[in-house]
């Protein structure tokens, strides 16, 4: 046996160590340089731009110096310390920054606190500053732990998945279902069933609580037309017949709603039932499709959990439109398209050997093509926006060929380029196609900020979600696994194309509904990447803690919008089912009904001989035309939703407010529907109205409610002859009169001397702030007066006072009236002090006492 000298032993043991030190030093050098450079860039660019918002006063040269020093310190530290310590510093610094980003999204926003909003905006600004360094540290951490990342991905995207691709369609559909009910999947199955149970509640609870609104009116008319006649034509609920107007928008949805009407009858609930049902289907389908793409049980469960509580999804699933139906159909279409492109041909008569042309360039899974075409047809029929799938597939083919070099994707790219050229040719040739593309701006518009939040704003805030997406994107370069790359690249392509298209290429009216069909795919991407990153970097306790924060974030977003979803409809606060009852009950044959949009279904009790005319469409019809229509009938009704008032000609609105009897709407009740009655006696000379009365403040009130009326008044000796009053053109119901000789102010309701207030020691020619209030208008309710912030008198109504009245300033009043404010509650001393302080200030209809706001029903100021 040959003996080894001591010198040889030392050499043998030290050489590998030296080699390791060189490797470690080179790694540390790389990490140090990257971190130092990025620190300099972030400090110089981002902190400098936000220094004002962060209340920092540092000049440019100081910033450069700080950035250089900080970069040098970080570079030196990372270069010198041990590799394990380097990894932990990067990882846990990333964790701290990530927790900061998550915590900002969990802070409840107190809208009524100006101080808190300023503070919150500063926190958000700092979060945006830290976004890029968080991403950089995350990428560095993933790079350091790339061996573990590779192991996890290889475990998820193993040879077993390759074997699954060889299964037939029947097995591919039913095997996951069988697997779901196996002992191994008992936890996942249990959680899935629990989430579906919860979702049934969140979807069907108060499904018909809100009245039909917006385009639901068209859907119910179209579906009712198909229900009654089998034709896609609109049904008139007033005339009880087809009105001859074709309505075939989203035919599959209309058909399903018509079937719902057959089973449940025509109602709000039946119109929305299909949307809620497809919300359940979305959960089931998304669970399996999420498992297919991200291959992780935890991610799939969290995905459908987020779907069950996502406000934007729930809103569409409580709405009788096609969007809830489109979501599951589109993601199935998306899934089938991916499989067709990425899997190999299984049809035997097509030669797919490696050397054949088909094998090189056309080796796709053609067996799924018929199924894809069926689902795509329904997706396109539901909404033309589903065509965006093809740009997604085009971008995906470009990306995947860069990673895999598979020649077959060249065919898709060439076909895509050809399709672009043909489309461009037809756009230039045919004006009809150009008209159809009227929303295309091609980078002239910019809605990126809004659509970034709409597409990437859930389940965390969009900044946190983008952190996960960009770090996850880096893993595609770090880990070599083509199955993993393909599946995540298609998810990335979908999210990016949707964002780019709606941010810069098309300028639709901004709304979540237009991108809703693709957002499930973005959420699958975000949750898939986030779980992958957490499992790569952190131990089980930290993973569970961060997943718990994700669950809290999802639940908090739901609870914060609970009121909007189940209690008050923020999208359309109108209740025509209540307001239209007055019209149904009182409208007589031969009278006129002037209306604007609104669900006709709530007017189905009126006589079919009634003349129905539009008072406006997107723009109001001119006052002269409306007035001519009014004169042609002895009596009639006008109605529109309060939130659509700006679509009505302002002269029409002011004329109705001034002369007609108002039954519902702003100032009278909370139905959110303006309802006026008129007869020929109420039609006054329009020339005088146009010249003078339009400038006089007029408001309609229901004196059974609580009110406060505040104003600045200066009285003159002549005021007794020309009082300040409220009236209804039949009887003066509320009069405020100044008695000069007695220096007293009288407030009287109608001709009744029982309900009268007298305030003494009011000097004439002196400015006073007067507030009248009442807790209601029934016998026993209180009413009183504040003068200059001090309560001077309070009494109790001896009997009931009038119902519907108008408040109107007498145009011949000899004193001075200014800053008239009407509130639908009794103001207190603190609020009166604030009102008096804001005298003469514009845009002060919303005021604050502490953190609580109070808003006027009506507010007038002198010009």
PDB file of N, CA and C in Angstrom, residues 269-338:
ATOM      1  N   UNK A 269     -85.444  37.080  -9.152  1.00  0.00           N
ATOM      2  CA  UNK A 269     -84.704  35.881  -8.739  1.00  0.00           C
ATOM      3  C   UNK A 269     -84.449  34.969  -9.935  1.00  0.00           C
ATOM      4  N   UNK A 270     -85.466  34.766 -10.753  1.00  0.00           N
ATOM      5  CA  UNK A 270     -85.325  33.878 -11.910  1.00  0.00           C
ATOM      6  C   UNK A 270     -84.361  34.470 -12.937  1.00  0.00           C
ATOM      7  N   UNK A 271     -84.348  35.800 -13.083  1.00  0.00           N
ATOM      8  CA  UNK A 271     -83.437  36.435 -14.038  1.00  0.00           C
ATOM      9  C   UNK A 271     -81.982  36.281 -13.610  1.00  0.00           C
ATOM     10  N   UNK A 272     -81.747  36.197 -12.297  1.00  0.00           N
ATOM     11  CA  UNK A 272     -80.380  36.116 -11.778  1.00  0.00           C
ATOM     12  C   UNK A 272     -79.946  34.697 -11.426  1.00  0.00           C
ATOM     13  N   UNK A 273     -80.883  33.786 -11.390  1.00  0.00           N
ATOM     14  CA  UNK A 273     -80.560  32.407 -11.019  1.00  0.00           C
ATOM     15  C   UNK A 273     -79.460  31.809 -11.899  1.00  0.00           C
ATOM     16  N   UNK A 274     -79.493  31.962 -13.244  1.00  0.00           N
ATOM     17  CA  UNK A 274     -78.412  31.397 -14.058  1.00  0.00           C
ATOM     18  C   UNK A 274     -77.034  31.951 -13.697  1.00  0.00           C
ATOM     19  N   UNK A 275     -76.952  33.232 -13.378  1.00  0.00           N
ATOM     20  CA  UNK A 275     -75.661  33.827 -13.015  1.00  0.00           C
ATOM     21  C   UNK A 275     -75.109  33.195 -11.746  1.00  0.00           C
ATOM     22  N   UNK A 276     -75.972  33.015 -10.742  1.00  0.00           N
ATOM     23  CA  UNK A 276     -75.533  32.384  -9.491  1.00  0.00           C
ATOM     24  C   UNK A 276     -75.140  30.931  -9.726  1.00  0.00           C
ATOM     25  N   UNK A 277     -75.905  30.235 -10.558  1.00  0.00           N
ATOM     26  CA  UNK A 277     -75.608  28.824 -10.860  1.00  0.00           C
ATOM     27  C   UNK A 277     -74.245  28.692 -11.534  1.00  0.00           C
ATOM     28  N   UNK A 278     -73.957  29.570 -12.488  1.00  0.00           N
ATOM     29  CA  UNK A 278     -72.657  29.509 -13.161  1.00  0.00           C
ATOM     30  C   UNK A 278     -71.530  29.959 -12.232  1.00  0.00           C
ATOM     31  N   UNK A 279     -71.858  30.679 -11.157  1.00  0.00           N
ATOM     32  CA  UNK A 279     -70.865  30.981 -10.138  1.00  0.00           C
ATOM     33  C   UNK A 279     -70.403  29.719  -9.432  1.00  0.00           C
ATOM     34  N   UNK A 280     -71.336  28.810  -9.153  1.00  0.00           N
ATOM     35  CA  UNK A 280     -70.983  27.504  -8.559  1.00  0.00           C
ATOM     36  C   UNK A 280     -70.154  26.698  -9.543  1.00  0.00           C
ATOM     37  N   UNK A 281     -70.570  26.682 -10.810  1.00  0.00           N
ATOM     38  CA  UNK A 281     -69.822  25.940 -11.838  1.00  0.00           C
ATOM     39  C   UNK A 281     -68.401  26.476 -11.977  1.00  0.00           C
ATOM     40  N   UNK A 282     -68.252  27.796 -11.834  1.00  0.00           N
ATOM     41  CA  UNK A 282     -66.914  28.382 -11.919  1.00  0.00           C
ATOM     42  C   UNK A 282     -65.990  27.789 -10.860  1.00  0.00           C
ATOM     43  N   UNK A 283     -66.490  27.609  -9.644  1.00  0.00           N
ATOM     44  CA  UNK A 283     -65.669  27.037  -8.575  1.00  0.00           C
ATOM     45  C   UNK A 283     -65.223  25.627  -8.918  1.00  0.00           C
ATOM     46  N   UNK A 284     -66.162  24.795  -9.356  1.00  0.00           N
ATOM     47  CA  UNK A 284     -65.844  23.405  -9.683  1.00  0.00           C
ATOM     48  C   UNK A 284     -64.828  23.325 -10.816  1.00  0.00           C
ATOM     49  N   UNK A 285     -65.075  24.086 -11.871  1.00  0.00           N
ATOM     50  CA  UNK A 285     -64.191  24.050 -13.036  1.00  0.00           C
ATOM     51  C   UNK A 285     -62.827  24.619 -12.691  1.00  0.00           C
ATOM     52  N   UNK A 286     -62.813  25.741 -11.957  1.00  0.00           N
ATOM     53  CA  UNK A 286     -61.541  26.383 -11.602  1.00  0.00           C
ATOM     54  C   UNK A 286     -60.695  25.489 -10.715  1.00  0.00           C
ATOM     55  N   UNK A 287     -61.324  24.687  -9.874  1.00  0.00           N
ATOM     56  CA  UNK A 287     -60.563  23.783  -9.005  1.00  0.00           C
ATOM     57  C   UNK A 287     -59.736  22.815  -9.843  1.00  0.00           C
ATOM     58  N   UNK A 288     -60.369  22.174 -10.817  1.00  0.00           N
ATOM     59  CA  UNK A 288     -59.657  21.198 -11.642  1.00  0.00           C
ATOM     60  C   UNK A 288     -58.663  21.871 -12.591  1.00  0.00           C
ATOM     61  N   UNK A 289     -59.039  23.014 -13.140  1.00  0.00           N
ATOM     62  CA  UNK A 289     -58.125  23.691 -14.074  1.00  0.00           C
ATOM     63  C   UNK A 289     -56.927  24.275 -13.325  1.00  0.00           C
ATOM     64  N   UNK A 290     -57.154  24.762 -12.116  1.00  0.00           N
ATOM     65  CA  UNK A 290     -56.041  25.234 -11.298  1.00  0.00           C
ATOM     66  C   UNK A 290     -55.093  24.083 -10.968  1.00  0.00           C
ATOM     67  N   UNK A 291     -55.649  22.924 -10.623  1.00  0.00           N
ATOM     68  CA  UNK A 291     -54.811  21.736 -10.371  1.00  0.00           C
ATOM     69  C   UNK A 291     -54.018  21.354 -11.613  1.00  0.00           C
ATOM     70  N   UNK A 292     -54.627  21.509 -12.776  1.00  0.00           N
ATOM     71  CA  UNK A 292     -53.950  21.168 -14.025  1.00  0.00           C
ATOM     72  C   UNK A 292     -52.755  22.080 -14.262  1.00  0.00           C
ATOM     73  N   UNK A 293     -52.914  23.372 -14.036  1.00  0.00           N
ATOM     74  CA  UNK A 293     -51.847  24.323 -14.356  1.00  0.00           C
ATOM     75  C   UNK A 293     -50.800  24.430 -13.257  1.00  0.00           C
ATOM     76  N   UNK A 294     -51.196  24.580 -11.997  1.00  0.00           N
ATOM     77  CA  UNK A 294     -50.211  24.823 -10.931  1.00  0.00           C
ATOM     78  C   UNK A 294     -49.821  23.550 -10.190  1.00  0.00           C
ATOM     79  N   UNK A 295     -50.607  22.478 -10.341  1.00  0.00           N
ATOM     80  CA  UNK A 295     -50.279  21.145  -9.803  1.00  0.00           C
ATOM     81  C   UNK A 295     -50.090  21.157  -8.288  1.00  0.00           C
ATOM     82  N   UNK A 296     -50.800  22.033  -7.589  1.00  0.00           N
ATOM     83  CA  UNK A 296     -50.624  22.147  -6.136  1.00  0.00           C
ATOM     84  C   UNK A 296     -51.991  22.192  -5.471  1.00  0.00           C
ATOM     85  N   UNK A 297     -52.223  21.290  -4.519  1.00  0.00           N
ATOM     86  CA  UNK A 297     -53.531  21.206  -3.842  1.00  0.00           C
ATOM     87  C   UNK A 297     -53.845  22.491  -3.078  1.00  0.00           C
ATOM     88  N   UNK A 298     -52.842  22.974  -2.316  1.00  0.00           N
ATOM     89  CA  UNK A 298     -53.056  24.172  -1.495  1.00  0.00           C
ATOM     90  C   UNK A 298     -53.440  25.360  -2.362  1.00  0.00           C
ATOM     91  N   UNK A 299     -52.718  25.534  -3.464  1.00  0.00           N
ATOM     92  CA  UNK A 299     -53.001  26.651  -4.361  1.00  0.00           C
ATOM     93  C   UNK A 299     -54.399  26.536  -4.956  1.00  0.00           C
ATOM     94  N   UNK A 300     -54.806  25.323  -5.312  1.00  0.00           N
ATOM     95  CA  UNK A 300     -56.133  25.134  -5.921  1.00  0.00           C
ATOM     96  C   UNK A 300     -57.248  25.437  -4.931  1.00  0.00           C
ATOM     97  N   UNK A 301     -57.085  24.992  -3.698  1.00  0.00           N
ATOM     98  CA  UNK A 301     -58.093  25.264  -2.668  1.00  0.00           C
ATOM     99  C   UNK A 301     -58.175  26.759  -2.389  1.00  0.00           C
ATOM    100  N   UNK A 302     -57.018  27.419  -2.278  1.00  0.00           N
ATOM    101  CA  UNK A 302     -57.010  28.860  -2.031  1.00  0.00           C
ATOM    102  C   UNK A 302     -57.602  29.634  -3.210  1.00  0.00           C
ATOM    103  N   UNK A 303     -57.407  29.122  -4.407  1.00  0.00           N
ATOM    104  CA  UNK A 303     -57.962  29.775  -5.601  1.00  0.00           C
ATOM    105  C   UNK A 303     -59.476  29.797  -5.550  1.00  0.00           C
ATOM    106  N   UNK A 304     -60.099  28.654  -5.319  1.00  0.00           N
ATOM    107  CA  UNK A 304     -61.567  28.633  -5.307  1.00  0.00           C
ATOM    108  C   UNK A 304     -62.114  29.319  -4.059  1.00  0.00           C
ATOM    109  N   UNK A 305     -61.336  29.302  -2.970  1.00  0.00           N
ATOM    110  CA  UNK A 305     -61.751  30.039  -1.774  1.00  0.00           C
ATOM    111  C   UNK A 305     -61.808  31.530  -2.091  1.00  0.00           C
ATOM    112  N   UNK A 306     -60.808  32.008  -2.823  1.00  0.00           N
ATOM    113  CA  UNK A 306     -60.800  33.431  -3.199  1.00  0.00           C
ATOM    114  C   UNK A 306     -61.955  33.744  -4.142  1.00  0.00           C
ATOM    115  N   UNK A 307     -62.271  32.822  -5.053  1.00  0.00           N
ATOM    116  CA  UNK A 307     -63.399  33.033  -5.962  1.00  0.00           C
ATOM    117  C   UNK A 307     -64.717  33.142  -5.199  1.00  0.00           C
ATOM    118  N   UNK A 308     -64.850  32.348  -4.146  1.00  0.00           N
ATOM    119  CA  UNK A 308     -66.104  32.316  -3.383  1.00  0.00           C
ATOM    120  C   UNK A 308     -66.365  33.617  -2.638  1.00  0.00           C
ATOM    121  N   UNK A 309     -65.301  34.411  -2.383  1.00  0.00           N
ATOM    122  CA  UNK A 309     -65.463  35.637  -1.593  1.00  0.00           C
ATOM    123  C   UNK A 309     -65.046  36.898  -2.348  1.00  0.00           C
ATOM    124  N   UNK A 310     -64.698  36.763  -3.622  1.00  0.00           N
ATOM    125  CA  UNK A 310     -64.256  37.933  -4.388  1.00  0.00           C
ATOM    126  C   UNK A 310     -65.465  38.789  -4.735  1.00  0.00           C
ATOM    127  N   UNK A 311     -65.477  40.015  -4.227  1.00  0.00           N
ATOM    128  CA  UNK A 311     -66.630  40.898  -4.407  1.00  0.00           C
ATOM    129  C   UNK A 311     -66.991  41.080  -5.876  1.00  0.00           C
ATOM    130  N   UNK A 312     -66.007  41.323  -6.724  1.00  0.00           N
ATOM    131  CA  UNK A 312     -66.285  41.596  -8.134  1.00  0.00           C
ATOM    132  C   UNK A 312     -66.945  40.405  -8.819  1.00  0.00           C
ATOM    133  N   UNK A 313     -66.506  39.187  -8.491  1.00  0.00           N
ATOM    134  CA  UNK A 313     -67.157  37.992  -9.039  1.00  0.00           C
ATOM    135  C   UNK A 313     -68.591  37.880  -8.519  1.00  0.00           C
ATOM    136  N   UNK A 314     -68.744  38.056  -7.217  1.00  0.00           N
ATOM    137  CA  UNK A 314     -70.063  37.922  -6.607  1.00  0.00           C
ATOM    138  C   UNK A 314     -71.038  38.956  -7.158  1.00  0.00           C
ATOM    139  N   UNK A 315     -70.541  40.154  -7.438  1.00  0.00           N
ATOM    140  CA  UNK A 315     -71.400  41.196  -7.986  1.00  0.00           C
ATOM    141  C   UNK A 315     -71.955  40.774  -9.351  1.00  0.00           C
ATOM    142  N   UNK A 316     -71.087  40.228 -10.201  1.00  0.00           N
ATOM    143  CA  UNK A 316     -71.540  39.771 -11.522  1.00  0.00           C
ATOM    144  C   UNK A 316     -72.419  38.532 -11.413  1.00  0.00           C
ATOM    145  N   UNK A 317     -72.176  37.720 -10.392  1.00  0.00           N
ATOM    146  CA  UNK A 317     -72.978  36.504 -10.205  1.00  0.00           C
ATOM    147  C   UNK A 317     -74.311  36.791  -9.517  1.00  0.00           C
ATOM    148  N   UNK A 318     -74.491  38.042  -9.072  1.00  0.00           N
ATOM    149  CA  UNK A 318     -75.785  38.507  -8.565  1.00  0.00           C
ATOM    150  C   UNK A 318     -76.491  39.385  -9.592  1.00  0.00           C
ATOM    151  N   UNK A 319     -75.994  39.384 -10.798  1.00  0.00           N
ATOM    152  CA  UNK A 319     -76.480  40.299 -11.834  1.00  0.00           C
ATOM    153  C   UNK A 319     -76.957  39.495 -13.030  1.00  0.00           C
ATOM    154  N   UNK A 320     -78.119  39.823 -13.547  1.00  0.00           N
ATOM    155  CA  UNK A 320     -78.693  39.041 -14.642  1.00  0.00           C
ATOM    156  C   UNK A 320     -78.124  39.396 -15.997  1.00  0.00           C
ATOM    157  N   UNK A 321     -76.801  39.246 -16.133  1.00  0.00           N
ATOM    158  CA  UNK A 321     -76.127  39.486 -17.403  1.00  0.00           C
ATOM    159  C   UNK A 321     -75.261  38.281 -17.749  1.00  0.00           C
ATOM    160  N   UNK A 322     -74.592  38.352 -18.924  1.00  0.00           N
ATOM    161  CA  UNK A 322     -73.908  37.163 -19.442  1.00  0.00           C
ATOM    162  C   UNK A 322     -72.533  36.916 -18.823  1.00  0.00           C
ATOM    163  N   UNK A 323     -72.007  37.869 -18.032  1.00  0.00           N
ATOM    164  CA  UNK A 323     -70.611  37.792 -17.612  1.00  0.00           C
ATOM    165  C   UNK A 323     -70.322  36.612 -16.689  1.00  0.00           C
ATOM    166  N   UNK A 324     -71.248  36.305 -15.790  1.00  0.00           N
ATOM    167  CA  UNK A 324     -71.043  35.165 -14.890  1.00  0.00           C
ATOM    168  C   UNK A 324     -71.029  33.857 -15.668  1.00  0.00           C
ATOM    169  N   UNK A 325     -71.822  33.771 -16.709  1.00  0.00           N
ATOM    170  CA  UNK A 325     -71.864  32.573 -17.555  1.00  0.00           C
ATOM    171  C   UNK A 325     -70.600  32.454 -18.398  1.00  0.00           C
ATOM    172  N   UNK A 326     -70.057  33.593 -18.813  1.00  0.00           N
ATOM    173  CA  UNK A 326     -68.885  33.587 -19.681  1.00  0.00           C
ATOM    174  C   UNK A 326     -67.640  33.078 -18.967  1.00  0.00           C
ATOM    175  N   UNK A 327     -67.488  33.388 -17.680  1.00  0.00           N
ATOM    176  CA  UNK A 327     -66.245  33.061 -16.968  1.00  0.00           C
ATOM    177  C   UNK A 327     -65.889  31.577 -17.024  1.00  0.00           C
ATOM    178  N   UNK A 328     -66.763  30.666 -16.588  1.00  0.00           N
ATOM    179  CA  UNK A 328     -66.381  29.243 -16.650  1.00  0.00           C
ATOM    180  C   UNK A 328     -66.218  28.736 -18.073  1.00  0.00           C
ATOM    181  N   UNK A 329     -67.049  29.234 -19.001  1.00  0.00           N
ATOM    182  CA  UNK A 329     -66.949  28.771 -20.395  1.00  0.00           C
ATOM    183  C   UNK A 329     -65.628  29.233 -21.009  1.00  0.00           C
ATOM    184  N   UNK A 330     -65.216  30.449 -20.706  1.00  0.00           N
ATOM    185  CA  UNK A 330     -63.963  30.944 -21.280  1.00  0.00           C
ATOM    186  C   UNK A 330     -62.759  30.188 -20.737  1.00  0.00           C
ATOM    187  N   UNK A 331     -62.717  29.909 -19.434  1.00  0.00           N
ATOM    188  CA  UNK A 331     -61.511  29.240 -18.912  1.00  0.00           C
ATOM    189  C   UNK A 331     -61.443  27.783 -19.382  1.00  0.00           C
ATOM    190  N   UNK A 332     -62.603  27.166 -19.659  1.00  0.00           N
ATOM    191  CA  UNK A 332     -62.563  25.836 -20.290  1.00  0.00           C
ATOM    192  C   UNK A 332     -61.994  25.955 -21.705  1.00  0.00           C
ATOM    193  N   UNK A 333     -62.432  26.970 -22.446  1.00  0.00           N
ATOM    194  CA  UNK A 333     -61.917  27.211 -23.794  1.00  0.00           C
ATOM    195  C   UNK A 333     -60.416  27.460 -23.753  1.00  0.00           C
ATOM    196  N   UNK A 334     -59.979  28.250 -22.794  1.00  0.00           N
ATOM    197  CA  UNK A 334     -58.556  28.550 -22.595  1.00  0.00           C
ATOM    198  C   UNK A 334     -57.773  27.267 -22.310  1.00  0.00           C
ATOM    199  N   UNK A 335     -58.296  26.445 -21.436  1.00  0.00           N
ATOM    200  CA  UNK A 335     -57.659  25.174 -21.069  1.00  0.00           C
ATOM    201  C   UNK A 335     -57.534  24.249 -22.284  1.00  0.00           C
ATOM    202  N   UNK A 336     -58.601  24.127 -23.071  1.00  0.00           N
ATOM    203  CA  UNK A 336     -58.579  23.259 -24.257  1.00  0.00           C
ATOM    204  C   UNK A 336     -57.589  23.781 -25.294  1.00  0.00           C
ATOM    205  N   UNK A 337     -57.537  25.103 -25.478  1.00  0.00           N
ATOM    206  CA  UNK A 337     -56.587  25.689 -26.436  1.00  0.00           C
ATOM    207  C   UNK A 337     -55.152  25.383 -26.034  1.00  0.00           C
ATOM    208  N   UNK A 338     -54.864  25.474 -24.737  1.00  0.00           N
ATOM    209  CA  UNK A 338     -53.521  25.164 -24.258  1.00  0.00           C
ATOM    210  C   UNK A 338     -53.159  23.711 -24.542  1.00  0.00           C
TER     211      UNK A 338
END
